[in-house]
Structures are given as structure tokens and as C-alpha cells.
Coordinates of C-alpha atoms and ligand atoms in Angstrom, one line a residue:
M1420 CA -12.3 12.5 -29.2
A1421 CA -11.1 15.9 -27.6
S1422 CA -8.4 14.2 -25.3
L1423 CA -7.4 11.5 -27.4
R1424 CA -5.8 14.0 -29.7
K1425 CA -4.4 16.1 -26.9
L1426 CA -2.3 12.9 -26.2
S1427 CA -1.3 12.4 -30.6
A1428 CA 0.0 15.9 -29.0
A1429 CA 1.6 15.0 -26.2
R1430 CA 3.5 12.0 -27.9
A1431 CA 5.3 15.0 -29.8
V1432 CA 7.2 16.1 -26.8
V1433 CA 7.5 12.9 -24.5
P1434 CA 10.5 11.3 -26.5
S1435 CA 10.0 7.3 -26.6
V1436 CA 13.1 6.2 -24.4
R1437 CA 13.2 2.5 -25.5
R1438 CA 10.5 0.4 -26.6
S1439 CA 8.9 -2.8 -24.9
P1440 CA 7.8 -5.6 -27.0
R1441 CA 3.7 -5.0 -27.9
V1442 CA 3.1 -8.6 -26.5
A1443 CA 6.0 -10.5 -24.0
S1444 CA 6.9 -13.6 -25.7
P1445 CA 6.3 -16.9 -24.6
Q1446 CA 10.2 -17.5 -23.7
L1447 CA 10.6 -14.5 -21.7
R1448 CA 9.2 -16.6 -18.4
A1449 CA 11.7 -15.7 -15.5
T1450 CA 10.2 -12.5 -13.3
E1451 CA 13.7 -10.7 -14.8
D1452 CA 13.0 -10.7 -17.8
F1453 CA 9.2 -8.4 -17.5
R1454 CA 11.3 -6.3 -14.5
D1455 CA 11.3 -2.8 -14.8
R1456 CA 9.6 -2.3 -18.4
I1457 CA 6.1 -1.7 -19.3
L1458 CA 4.4 -4.2 -21.7
R1459 CA 2.3 -3.0 -24.0
G1460 CA -0.8 -4.0 -24.8
D1461 CA -4.0 -5.8 -23.0
C1462 CA -3.6 -6.3 -19.6
I1463 CA -5.6 -9.7 -19.7
E1464 CA -3.7 -10.8 -22.8
Q1465 CA 0.0 -9.9 -21.4
L1466 CA -0.3 -10.4 -17.0
K1467 CA -0.9 -14.1 -19.1
A1468 CA 2.4 -14.7 -19.8
L1469 CA 4.1 -13.3 -16.8
P1470 CA 5.1 -16.2 -14.4
T1471 CA 2.7 -17.8 -11.2
A1472 CA 4.1 -16.2 -7.8
S1473 CA 6.2 -13.9 -9.4
V1474 CA 5.1 -10.1 -8.0
D1475 CA 5.3 -9.0 -4.5
L1476 CA 2.8 -6.4 -4.7
V1477 CA -0.1 -4.8 -6.8
F1478 CA -1.6 -1.7 -7.4
A1479 CA -4.5 -1.1 -9.8
D1480 CA -6.0 1.7 -11.0
P1481 CA -8.6 0.2 -13.4
P1482 CA -10.8 2.3 -15.8
Y1483 CA -13.9 3.9 -13.6
N1484 CA -16.4 2.9 -15.6
L1485 CA -17.9 6.6 -15.5
Q1486 CA -20.6 6.3 -17.9
L1487 CA -20.8 9.6 -18.3
E1488 CA -23.7 11.2 -20.9
G1489 CA -22.5 13.9 -22.7
A1490 CA -20.3 16.8 -21.7
L1491 CA -20.1 18.5 -18.7
N1492 CA -20.0 22.0 -18.0
R1493 CA -19.7 24.5 -15.4
P1494 CA -21.2 28.0 -14.3
D1495 CA -19.5 29.9 -16.9
H1496 CA -20.2 27.4 -19.6
S1497 CA -16.8 25.9 -20.2
L1498 CA -15.7 22.8 -20.5
V1499 CA -15.1 20.3 -17.7
D1500 CA -12.0 18.1 -18.1
A1501 CA -13.8 15.1 -17.8
V1502 CA -12.4 10.8 -18.1
D1503 CA -14.6 10.4 -21.2
D1504 CA -12.4 8.0 -23.2
E1505 CA -12.5 5.0 -24.4
W1506 CA -10.6 2.7 -22.5
D1507 CA -13.1 4.0 -19.9
K1508 CA -16.2 2.8 -21.8
F1509 CA -18.1 -0.7 -21.1
S1510 CA -21.8 -1.7 -22.6
S1511 CA -22.7 -2.9 -19.0
F1512 CA -21.9 -3.2 -15.8
A1513 CA -22.2 -7.3 -16.7
D1514 CA -19.1 -6.4 -19.7
Y1515 CA -17.7 -4.6 -16.9
D1516 CA -17.9 -7.2 -14.4
A1517 CA -16.6 -9.4 -16.6
F1518 CA -13.1 -7.7 -17.4
T1519 CA -12.8 -7.1 -13.5
K1520 CA -13.0 -10.9 -13.0
A1521 CA -10.5 -11.8 -15.8
W1522 CA -7.9 -9.2 -14.3
L1523 CA -8.4 -9.9 -10.7
T1524 CA -8.1 -14.1 -11.6
E1525 CA -4.6 -13.1 -13.6
A1526 CA -3.6 -11.0 -11.2
Q1527 CA -4.0 -13.2 -8.2
R1528 CA -2.2 -16.4 -9.8
V1529 CA 1.0 -14.0 -10.1
M1530 CA 0.7 -13.1 -7.5
K1531 CA 3.5 -14.5 -4.3
P1532 CA 1.8 -16.0 -1.8
N1533 CA 2.4 -13.4 0.6
A1534 CA 2.0 -10.9 -1.9
T1535 CA -1.1 -7.9 -1.4
L1536 CA -2.9 -6.0 -3.9
W1537 CA -4.5 -2.3 -4.0
V1538 CA -7.2 -1.5 -5.9
I1539 CA -8.2 2.5 -6.5
G1540 CA -11.5 3.1 -7.2
S1541 CA -14.7 5.5 -7.4
Y1542 CA -18.3 5.1 -6.2
H1543 CA -18.6 4.1 -9.6
N1544 CA -16.6 0.9 -9.6
I1545 CA -15.5 0.3 -6.4
F1546 CA -18.3 -1.8 -4.8
R1547 CA -18.2 -4.0 -7.9
V1548 CA -14.6 -4.7 -7.9
G1549 CA -14.6 -5.4 -4.0
A1550 CA -17.5 -8.3 -4.4
I1551 CA -15.6 -9.9 -8.0
M1552 CA -12.4 -9.6 -5.3
Q1553 CA -14.3 -11.7 -2.3
D1554 CA -15.6 -13.8 -4.6
L1555 CA -12.3 -14.6 -6.0
G1556 CA -11.1 -15.5 -2.5
F1557 CA -9.3 -12.4 -1.9
W1558 CA -9.6 -11.2 2.0
I1559 CA -9.7 -7.5 2.6
L1560 CA -7.7 -6.2 5.1
N1561 CA -8.1 -2.6 4.9
D1562 CA -10.3 0.0 2.7
V1563 CA -8.3 3.0 2.5
I1564 CA -10.0 6.8 2.1
W1565 CA -8.3 8.7 0.2
R1566 CA -9.4 11.8 0.9
K1567 CA -8.4 15.1 -1.9
A1568 CA -7.1 18.4 -0.2
N1569 CA -8.2 19.7 -3.3
P1570 CA -11.1 18.1 -5.3
M1571 CA -13.1 18.7 -8.0
P1572 CA -16.3 20.8 -6.9
N1573 CA -19.9 19.2 -8.1
F1574 CA -20.3 21.9 -11.2
R1575 CA -24.4 21.3 -11.0
G1576 CA -24.5 21.3 -7.3
R1577 CA -26.5 18.1 -7.2
R1578 CA -24.9 16.2 -5.1
F1579 CA -22.3 16.6 -2.7
T1580 CA -18.6 17.3 -3.7
N1581 CA -17.3 13.9 -4.9
A1582 CA -13.7 13.9 -2.4
H1583 CA -12.4 11.6 -2.3
E1584 CA -11.5 7.7 -3.7
T1585 CA -11.2 4.3 -2.4
M1586 CA -8.3 1.5 -2.2
I1587 CA -9.0 -1.7 -1.1
W1588 CA -6.2 -3.7 0.1
A1589 CA -6.4 -7.1 0.2
S1590 CA -3.9 -10.3 0.7
R1591 CA -4.7 -13.0 -2.0
N1592 CA -6.4 -15.3 -0.1
A1593 CA -7.6 -15.7 3.9
S1594 CA -5.2 -17.9 4.8
S1595 CA -2.0 -14.9 3.7
K1596 CA -0.9 -14.0 6.9
S1597 CA 2.9 -13.1 6.2
Y1598 CA 2.3 -10.3 4.0
T1599 CA 4.4 -7.2 3.7
F1600 CA 3.1 -4.3 6.6
H1601 CA 5.4 -1.9 7.9
Y1602 CA 3.2 -0.8 10.8
E1603 CA 6.0 0.5 13.1
A1604 CA 8.0 2.6 10.3
L1605 CA 4.3 3.8 9.2
K1606 CA 3.6 4.9 13.1
A1607 CA 6.9 6.4 13.7
A1608 CA 6.4 8.6 10.3
N1609 CA 2.9 9.7 11.6
E1610 CA 4.2 11.4 15.0
D1611 CA 4.1 7.5 17.4
T1612 CA 0.5 7.4 16.3
Q1613 CA -1.2 4.5 14.2
M1614 CA -1.9 5.4 10.7
R1615 CA -5.3 5.7 10.1
S1616 CA -6.7 4.5 6.9
D1617 CA -8.3 8.0 5.9
W1618 CA -5.5 9.8 3.7
Y1619 CA -5.5 13.6 3.2
L1620 CA -3.5 13.8 0.4
P1621 CA -3.8 16.5 -2.9
L1622 CA -4.3 15.1 -6.2
C1623 CA -1.9 15.5 -8.7
T1624 CA -0.8 19.4 -10.0
G1625 CA 2.2 21.5 -10.5
G1626 CA 4.9 20.4 -11.5
E1627 CA 4.4 16.6 -11.4
R1628 CA 1.2 16.6 -13.9
L1629 CA 2.5 15.5 -17.3
K1630 CA 1.6 18.3 -19.8
D1631 CA 1.8 18.2 -24.0
Q1632 CA 2.7 21.4 -25.4
K1633 CA -0.4 22.4 -25.5
G1634 CA -0.4 22.7 -21.4
S1635 CA -2.6 20.2 -21.4
K1636 CA -2.7 17.2 -19.2
V1637 CA -1.4 14.4 -20.5
H1638 CA -3.5 11.8 -18.5
P1639 CA -6.9 13.1 -17.0
T1640 CA -6.4 10.5 -13.7
Q1641 CA -2.7 10.9 -13.4
K1642 CA -2.0 9.8 -9.4
P1643 CA -0.5 11.7 -7.5
E1644 CA 3.2 10.0 -6.6
Q1645 CA 2.5 10.8 -2.6
L1646 CA -0.5 8.9 -2.7
L1647 CA 2.1 5.9 -4.3
A1648 CA 4.5 6.1 -1.9
R1649 CA 2.4 5.6 1.4
V1650 CA 1.1 2.4 -0.5
I1651 CA 4.8 1.4 -1.7
L1652 CA 6.4 1.9 1.6
S1653 CA 3.4 0.4 3.8
S1654 CA 3.7 -3.1 1.7
S1655 CA 6.4 -3.6 0.2
N1656 CA 10.6 -3.6 1.1
P1657 CA 13.6 -2.6 -1.2
G1658 CA 14.2 -5.4 -4.1
D1659 CA 10.3 -6.4 -4.0
V1660 CA 8.3 -6.3 -7.7
I1661 CA 5.3 -4.5 -7.6
L1662 CA 3.1 -4.5 -10.7
D1663 CA 0.5 -2.5 -12.0
P1664 CA -2.2 -3.8 -14.8
F1665 CA -3.2 -0.1 -15.7
F1666 CA 0.2 1.8 -15.7
G1667 CA -1.0 5.4 -17.4
T1668 CA 1.7 7.7 -17.1
G1669 CA 3.7 4.8 -15.2
T1670 CA 2.8 6.9 -11.1
T1671 CA 3.8 3.7 -9.9
G1672 CA 7.1 2.4 -11.4
A1673 CA 8.8 5.9 -11.0
T1674 CA 7.3 5.6 -7.4
A1675 CA 8.8 2.0 -7.2
K1676 CA 12.0 3.2 -9.0
R1677 CA 12.6 6.1 -6.8
L1678 CA 12.2 3.8 -3.5
G1679 CA 14.5 1.2 -4.7
R1680 CA 11.6 -1.0 -6.1
H1681 CA 11.2 -3.7 -9.4
F1682 CA 8.1 -2.6 -11.4
I1683 CA 6.1 -4.3 -14.0
G1684 CA 3.8 -1.7 -16.0
I1685 CA 1.0 -2.8 -18.6
E1686 CA -0.4 -0.3 -20.8
R1687 CA -2.8 -0.6 -23.3
D1688 CA -2.7 3.1 -25.2
A1689 CA 0.8 3.9 -26.9
N1690 CA 0.6 7.3 -26.2
Y1691 CA 0.5 6.9 -22.4
A1692 CA 3.1 4.5 -22.4
D1693 CA 5.8 6.2 -23.8
A1694 CA 4.8 9.3 -21.6
A1695 CA 5.7 6.7 -18.3
E1696 CA 8.7 5.5 -20.6
A1697 CA 10.4 9.1 -20.8
R1698 CA 8.7 9.8 -16.9
I1699 CA 10.7 6.8 -15.3
A1700 CA 13.7 7.2 -17.1
G1701 CA 14.4 10.9 -15.1
V1702 CA 13.9 9.2 -12.1
E1703 CA 17.1 8.6 -10.0
P1704 CA 16.3 6.1 -7.3
L1705 CA 17.3 6.6 -3.8
E1706 CA 20.6 6.3 -1.8
D1707 CA 20.4 2.6 -0.4
H1708 CA 20.7 4.1 3.0
A1709 CA 17.8 6.6 2.3
L1710 CA 15.4 3.2 2.2
A1711 CA 16.8 1.1 4.6
L1712 CA 13.8 -0.6 6.6
S1713 CA 14.1 0.3 10.9
P1714 CA 13.9 -2.3 12.5
T1715 CA 10.2 -3.3 13.5
K1716 CA 9.1 -4.8 17.3
R1717 CA 8.1 -7.7 15.0
S1718 CA 11.1 -8.5 13.3
E1719 CA 13.2 -8.1 16.1
P1720 CA 14.4 -11.4 17.9
R1721 CA 12.2 -12.7 20.6
V1722 CA 13.7 -12.4 24.0
P1723 CA 11.7 -14.8 26.4
F1724 CA 11.1 -13.5 29.9
S1725 CA 13.1 -16.0 31.8
A1726 CA 16.5 -15.1 29.2
V1727 CA 16.4 -12.1 31.5
I1728 CA 16.9 -14.0 34.8
E1729 CA 19.3 -16.4 33.0
A1730 CA 21.0 -13.3 32.1
G1731 CA 21.3 -12.1 35.7
H1732 CA 19.5 -9.3 35.2
I1733 CA 16.6 -10.2 37.9
K1734 CA 16.9 -12.9 40.7
P1735 CA 14.5 -15.3 41.2
G1736 CA 12.3 -14.5 44.5
E1737 CA 13.2 -10.8 44.0
H1738 CA 9.2 -9.0 43.2
L1739 CA 8.7 -6.6 40.4
V1740 CA 6.3 -3.6 40.6
D1741 CA 4.5 -1.1 38.1
S1742 CA 5.5 2.7 37.9
Q1743 CA 3.7 3.7 40.4
K1744 CA 3.7 1.1 42.8
R1745 CA 0.4 -0.1 43.0
Y1746 CA 0.7 -3.7 42.4
K1747 CA 3.7 -5.9 43.2
A1748 CA 4.8 -9.7 41.6
L1749 CA 6.9 -12.0 42.5
V1750 CA 9.6 -13.1 39.9
K1751 CA 9.6 -17.3 39.9
A1752 CA 12.6 -19.7 38.3
D1753 CA 10.7 -20.5 35.8
G1754 CA 9.7 -16.9 34.4
S1755 CA 6.3 -16.7 35.6
L1756 CA 5.2 -13.4 37.6
M1757 CA 3.0 -14.4 41.1
V1758 CA 0.9 -12.5 42.5
G1759 CA -1.0 -14.8 45.6
P1760 CA -2.3 -17.8 44.4
V1761 CA -2.1 -16.9 40.7
S1762 CA 0.8 -17.4 38.4
G1763 CA 1.5 -16.2 34.5
S1764 CA 3.5 -14.8 32.4
I1765 CA 4.1 -10.9 33.0
H1766 CA 1.9 -9.9 30.2
K1767 CA -0.7 -12.1 31.7
I1768 CA -0.1 -11.2 35.7
G1769 CA 0.2 -7.3 34.1
A1770 CA -3.1 -7.7 32.9
L1771 CA -4.6 -9.7 35.7
V1772 CA -3.8 -6.6 38.3
Q1773 CA -4.7 -4.1 36.2
G1774 CA -8.3 -6.0 35.6
L1775 CA -7.5 -5.6 31.9
P1776 CA -8.3 -8.0 29.3
A1777 CA -4.6 -7.7 27.8
C1778 CA -1.2 -6.4 28.9
N1779 CA 2.7 -5.8 27.8
G1780 CA 4.4 -6.6 30.8
W1781 CA 7.4 -6.2 29.0
N1782 CA 6.1 -1.8 29.1
F1783 CA 4.3 -2.6 32.7
W1784 CA 6.7 -4.1 35.3
Y1785 CA 9.8 -2.7 36.5
K1786 CA 12.5 -3.8 38.7
E1787 CA 13.3 -1.4 42.0
R1788 CA 17.5 -0.6 42.5
G1789 CA 18.8 1.9 44.5
G1790 CA 15.4 3.5 45.2
K1791 CA 15.2 3.7 41.6
L1792 CA 13.1 2.1 38.6
Q1793 CA 14.0 0.3 35.9
S1794 CA 11.9 -1.1 32.8
I1795 CA 12.2 -4.7 32.6
D1796 CA 12.7 -4.0 28.8
E1797 CA 15.9 -2.2 29.1
F1798 CA 16.6 -5.5 30.2
R1799 CA 15.2 -7.1 26.9
A1800 CA 16.9 -4.7 25.2
A1801 CA 20.4 -5.3 26.5
I1802 CA 20.0 -8.7 25.6
R1803 CA 19.1 -8.1 21.9
K1804 CA 22.1 -5.8 21.6
A1805 CA 24.4 -8.9 22.2
M1806 CA 22.6 -11.2 20.5
P1807 CA 24.4 -12.5 16.9
I1808 CA 23.1 -10.5 13.8
D1809 CA 22.2 -13.3 11.4
Ligands
SAM1203 C1 -7.2 5.4 -14.7 S1 -6.0 4.9 -15.3 C2 -4.6 5.0 -14.7 C3 -3.8 5.8 -14.4 C4 -2.6 5.9 -13.6 N1 -2.6 5.0 -12.3 C5 -1.6 6.7 -13.5 O1 -1.2 7.1 -12.8 O2 -1.3 7.4 -14.8 C6 -6.4 3.7 -16.3 C7 -4.8 3.2 -17.4 O3 -5.9 2.0 -18.2 C8 -5.6 1.7 -19.3 N2 -6.0 0.6 -19.8 C9 -7.4 0.7 -19.8 N3 -7.9 -0.8 -20.2 C10 -6.8 -1.6 -20.3 C11 -6.9 -2.8 -20.6 N4 -7.6 -3.7 -21.1 N5 -5.3 -3.1 -20.6 C12 -4.3 -2.5 -20.3 N6 -4.6 -1.2 -19.7 C13 -5.4 -0.8 -19.8 C14 -5.4 3.2 -19.6 O4 -5.4 3.3 -20.8 C15 -5.7 3.6 -19.0 O5 -4.2 4.7 -19.1

């Protein structure tokens, strides 16, 4: 097969760095023993050797089961470099489903209770994968569309340009609520707008694309590091262990190392595993200070409104107003507000006066002092600043 021949050539230029054993020894049971290693062999067999509840995040880029029939040519009759490798071939949908169920079952077992899993795929496989995930009890949090900035055209002109892949992001089960999601950091990186579920990123090209001596791609489906960076930064913390059971050229490992995370890679093809090892060996992790997480609003200590009164910033009997002085509420000694006959929290009364279902009272109410308005959120910030750091 042409692409496999190209891979043999790639072996000549990609130096092998450190050989991992073909199958993990059963004696190696602690997660530390597997960290930052590529386990060579079948992913189901290798996953079975990993300790239960040991990884913080899984990123999986499984075979697409493209079911290509014959070669694909461009209008000028040149051959399209399609994914026609043996690893992508399954005898039937049932065969593919059984394989998918087996690796997902093991992945779920090795996930920590609050770990999450990302699976990327195309229309060929992602619906089957998603259904099996739900059957296994995974709880889907989002499906994220990777919209490709530079997709391959539809050469035959018989369908739309296939310009995206879908990623399913899921927690281990419906009750895993404390999963990692850096909402605030993503928002800050997105011009203070919530990060959306459609990501517009280019395919992996240029210097990042691993090539053999003849200039051919080492792997047909190497993913862009930008895509992995967004996945890893959004849903893991520095020091976390990230598992990729379909490691390929090690994009997950290279990005994880750069971002101060650990990886565990599993890859069956020795050429790809060699290429991944060499690639990861050349990655320099970012400095700790560049990786430090910004405190998110949710991770900051909770301050009840009553603490603002206790600290003397506002006195019981005073009134709070909104920024345009349309509404006025009386501050009660117990930390609630009162408008007419109704009492409630700063949030409840803020929502009530505006006729809205919800309101963040910290951003809505102000104290008037010397003709100037001062947000009650400033008082909260002052109290937080004075709190001891754990
Ligand atoms: C879609 S590619 C992943 C590419 C990878 N994300 C990258 O950026 O290079 C899927 C990979 O899974 C590997 N693979 C397929 N079936 C496997 C199995 N049963 N066990 C381990 N690896 C497998 C293939 O050799 C292939 O490299």
C-alpha cells in the first residue's frame, strides 16, 4: 500500500529516541509508570494495563472507517492522498461498533471520576461513536465543530465540500459535575466573549506537518497543534495526565508537553510511534509562569453580601441603587434587600425590579457616596483581597 511504503521511508529520517516496551508490563500499575510514554500495541490491550481512575483527560482520534472504494483522483488525474491505510479498515459497521465499544469502555474505566473525554471524527464515524458513548453512560457536554480554514475540495463535485470535523466532549457519566472547564480563561482569550462551539482553525500544514525524506506526509491525518491546545487548555490543568489511545504522530503528547501536562500515548504502528517520540523529544515546555492559571470567578472564595455589611462598607438601613438610579432597595441587617413588601438576596431583588428571571446582584447594585456611585462588587473585591491565601 502506497502510504505504508511512504511511512517506511519516514523511519529513515525520524530518529528513535527511547523505546517503550511493546506491551506494558502488568507490574507497572501506578500512573507514574506510564506517564510521558508511548505504549506500543493495540489500544484495547494497552488500556487494560492502565490503572483504574488514573487519567484527567482523554483525547481520542480513532479510525474514521472511511470505507474508501478505489483510488480518488483530482480533475487533472493526479492521485489524492486519501486515508486508505489498513488501520482505517473494518469489515462492517458491526465490527467498527464492537471495536468502538471496547476502547470506550476501557477509556471510561481509566478516567478519574471528574475527567472528561474528547473524541474527534467525521460523518463516517462520529454518529456511531456518539450513540455508543451515550449507551455506555458518558454524558455529552458539547459537540464542537472544527471548521477547517483550508479544507480539501470535493473533487467529483457530487457533494458539498467536507469542511469540518466534529468533536464530542463528554464527562464520565451524568453525575460527574466537577469536571475541569476554564470558562473565564477561554472567554478572556476570546475578546471577553464566551468561547463558542464552532472553532475555525487551519489544517496542519507547513513546518508543523511531519514529512519523510521524500517530502511526503508521515501520517495522513496529523491534527493541528492549535486544535489540541484549545482542547487541553479548556479542559485540563498543568500537571494533569492526558491519555491519547490513537496517538499517531503524537500531536496530543507534543502539545501536552509544551503546555506543562503529562501524556500517555498508545499507538500500534511502530513508524508513527517512532515519529511521535522524536517529535516530542524536541518540544520545550513553556515556563511555569506562562502556564499559571488565572483565577476564575468561580474559583475565587465566596463572599456573602452580609460580609460587606459586617466589614462596614454598607450599613443596615442604607439604600442601594442601580447604575442609572431607576431602582432603590433598602439594606437589611441580615444581608437581604427590601423593595416594597418583598425581601430577598441582592440577586433576587435585582431580578425582581427589572422583571427578569435572573440577575447578578454584585454587578447591578451600587452605593451612592458623595454624589458618586460605587459598585458593591468593589467591596467584595476588597474583602477577597484581605482574605488569607490557602
Ligand atoms: C486518526 S489517526 C490519529 C492521528 C493523530 N491524532 C495525529 O495527530 O497524528 C489514528 C491512529 O490510530 C492508530 N490505531 C488504529 N487502530 C489502533 C489500535 N487498535 N490500537 C492502537 N492504535 C491504533 C493508527 O495507527 C493511527 O495512527
